[in-house]
mmCIF file of N, CA and C in Angstrom:
data_model
loop_
_atom_site.group_PDB
_atom_site.id
_atom_site.type_symbol
_atom_site.label_atom_id
_atom_site.label_comp_id
_atom_site.label_asym_id
_atom_site.label_seq_id
_atom_site.Cartn_x
_atom_site.Cartn_y
_atom_site.Cartn_z
ATOM 1 N N MET L 26 0.833 -1.204 0.000
ATOM 2 C CA MET L 26 0.000 0.000 0.000
ATOM 3 C C MET L 26 0.870 1.256 0.000
ATOM 4 N N VAL L 27 1.989 1.190 0.690
ATOM 5 C CA VAL L 27 2.885 2.349 0.761
ATOM 6 C C VAL L 27 3.418 2.671 -0.626
ATOM 7 N N LEU L 28 3.767 1.638 -1.385
ATOM 8 C CA LEU L 28 4.302 1.861 -2.728
ATOM 9 C C LEU L 28 3.243 2.509 -3.615
ATOM 10 N N LEU L 29 2.007 2.033 -3.500
ATOM 11 C CA LEU L 29 0.931 2.599 -4.310
ATOM 12 C C LEU L 29 0.720 4.068 -3.969
ATOM 13 N N ARG L 30 0.781 4.380 -2.681
ATOM 14 C CA ARG L 30 0.552 5.762 -2.257
ATOM 15 C C ARG L 30 1.653 6.672 -2.777
ATOM 16 N N LYS L 31 2.889 6.175 -2.810
ATOM 17 C CA LYS L 31 3.999 7.009 -3.275
ATOM 18 C C LYS L 31 3.904 7.242 -4.778
ATOM 19 N N SER L 32 3.495 6.219 -5.518
ATOM 20 C CA SER L 32 3.470 6.323 -6.972
ATOM 21 C C SER L 32 2.240 7.062 -7.478
ATOM 22 N N ASN L 33 1.135 6.969 -6.722
ATOM 23 C CA ASN L 33 -0.107 7.580 -7.202
ATOM 24 C C ASN L 33 -0.964 8.059 -6.031
ATOM 25 N N PRO L 34 -1.000 9.366 -5.794
ATOM 26 C CA PRO L 34 -1.803 9.938 -4.698
ATOM 27 C C PRO L 34 -3.271 9.543 -4.780
ATOM 28 N N GLN L 35 -3.790 9.409 -6.001
ATOM 29 C CA GLN L 35 -5.206 9.061 -6.154
ATOM 30 C C GLN L 35 -5.475 7.660 -5.616
ATOM 31 N N SER L 36 -4.471 6.775 -5.719
ATOM 32 C CA SER L 36 -4.634 5.425 -5.192
ATOM 33 C C SER L 36 -4.815 5.490 -3.684
ATOM 34 N N HIS L 37 -4.099 6.415 -3.052
ATOM 35 C CA HIS L 37 -4.211 6.583 -1.594
ATOM 36 C C HIS L 37 -5.623 7.033 -1.239
ATOM 37 N N GLU L 38 -6.153 7.975 -1.992
ATOM 38 C CA GLU L 38 -7.509 8.471 -1.726
ATOM 39 C C GLU L 38 -8.525 7.353 -1.918
ATOM 40 N N LEU L 39 -8.328 6.561 -2.981
ATOM 41 C CA LEU L 39 -9.251 5.463 -3.256
ATOM 42 C C LEU L 39 -9.191 4.432 -2.136
ATOM 43 N N GLN L 40 -7.966 4.101 -1.704
ATOM 44 C CA GLN L 40 -7.803 3.119 -0.632
ATOM 45 C C GLN L 40 -8.475 3.603 0.645
ATOM 46 N N THR L 41 -8.309 4.891 0.940
ATOM 47 C CA THR L 41 -8.926 5.459 2.146
ATOM 48 C C THR L 41 -10.446 5.355 2.055
ATOM 49 N N ALA L 42 -10.988 5.648 0.877
ATOM 50 C CA ALA L 42 -12.435 5.586 0.682
ATOM 51 C C ALA L 42 -12.924 4.150 0.854
ATOM 52 N N VAL L 43 -12.167 3.203 0.323
ATOM 53 C CA VAL L 43 -12.554 1.790 0.433
ATOM 54 C C VAL L 43 -12.533 1.346 1.891
ATOM 55 N N GLU L 44 -11.468 1.735 2.611
ATOM 56 C CA GLU L 44 -11.367 1.355 4.023
ATOM 57 C C GLU L 44 -12.525 1.943 4.817
ATOM 58 N N HIS L 45 -12.869 3.199 4.535
ATOM 59 C CA HIS L 45 -13.976 3.847 5.240
ATOM 60 C C HIS L 45 -15.284 3.123 4.917
ATOM 61 N N GLY L 46 -15.457 2.768 3.657
ATOM 62 C CA GLY L 46 -16.663 2.063 3.233
ATOM 63 C C GLY L 46 -16.806 0.731 3.955
ATOM 64 N N VAL L 47 -15.680 0.028 4.099
ATOM 65 C CA VAL L 47 -15.708 -1.267 4.782
ATOM 66 C C VAL L 47 -16.120 -1.086 6.236
ATOM 67 N N GLU L 48 -15.608 -0.038 6.874
ATOM 68 C CA GLU L 48 -15.971 0.224 8.274
ATOM 69 C C GLU L 48 -17.468 0.472 8.394
ATOM 70 N N VAL L 49 -18.013 1.257 7.474
ATOM 71 C CA VAL L 49 -19.450 1.564 7.504
ATOM 72 C C VAL L 49 -20.265 0.286 7.326
ATOM 73 N N VAL L 50 -19.853 -0.548 6.382
ATOM 74 C CA VAL L 50 -20.574 -1.801 6.129
ATOM 75 C C VAL L 50 -20.529 -2.700 7.359
ATOM 76 N N GLU L 51 -19.356 -2.775 7.996
ATOM 77 C CA GLU L 51 -19.234 -3.614 9.190
ATOM 78 C C GLU L 51 -20.162 -3.121 10.294
ATOM 79 N N LYS L 52 -20.235 -1.800 10.467
ATOM 80 C CA LYS L 52 -21.112 -1.234 11.495
ATOM 81 C C LYS L 52 -22.568 -1.588 11.195
ATOM 82 N N LEU L 53 -22.958 -1.472 9.923
ATOM 83 C CA LEU L 53 -24.335 -1.787 9.548
ATOM 84 C C LEU L 53 -24.633 -3.262 9.784
ATOM 85 N N LEU L 54 -23.665 -4.127 9.456
ATOM 86 C CA LEU L 54 -23.868 -5.561 9.654
ATOM 87 C C LEU L 54 -24.029 -5.876 11.136
ATOM 88 N N LYS L 55 -23.230 -5.219 11.976
ATOM 89 C CA LYS L 55 -23.332 -5.457 13.417
ATOM 90 C C LYS L 55 -24.709 -5.051 13.920
ATOM 91 N N ILE L 56 -25.228 -3.933 13.403
ATOM 92 C CA ILE L 56 -26.550 -3.464 13.817
ATOM 93 C C ILE L 56 -27.618 -4.480 13.393
ATOM 94 N N VAL L 57 -27.486 -4.995 12.183
ATOM 95 C CA VAL L 57 -28.468 -5.955 11.668
ATOM 96 C C VAL L 57 -28.390 -7.274 12.432
ATOM 97 N N ILE L 58 -27.165 -7.754 12.672
ATOM 98 C CA ILE L 58 -26.978 -9.039 13.353
ATOM 99 C C ILE L 58 -27.421 -8.960 14.808
ATOM 100 N N PHE L 59 -27.034 -7.878 15.484
ATOM 101 C CA PHE L 59 -27.362 -7.763 16.901
ATOM 102 C C PHE L 59 -28.594 -6.896 17.094
#
């Protein structure tokens, strides 16, 4: 991930967005399950 961020700033932004999205999905799943 570090190499991608150094070579392409947009990749870093995309990765951050994906990580944030995963966190949101996990929170929603926890709410649904529990």
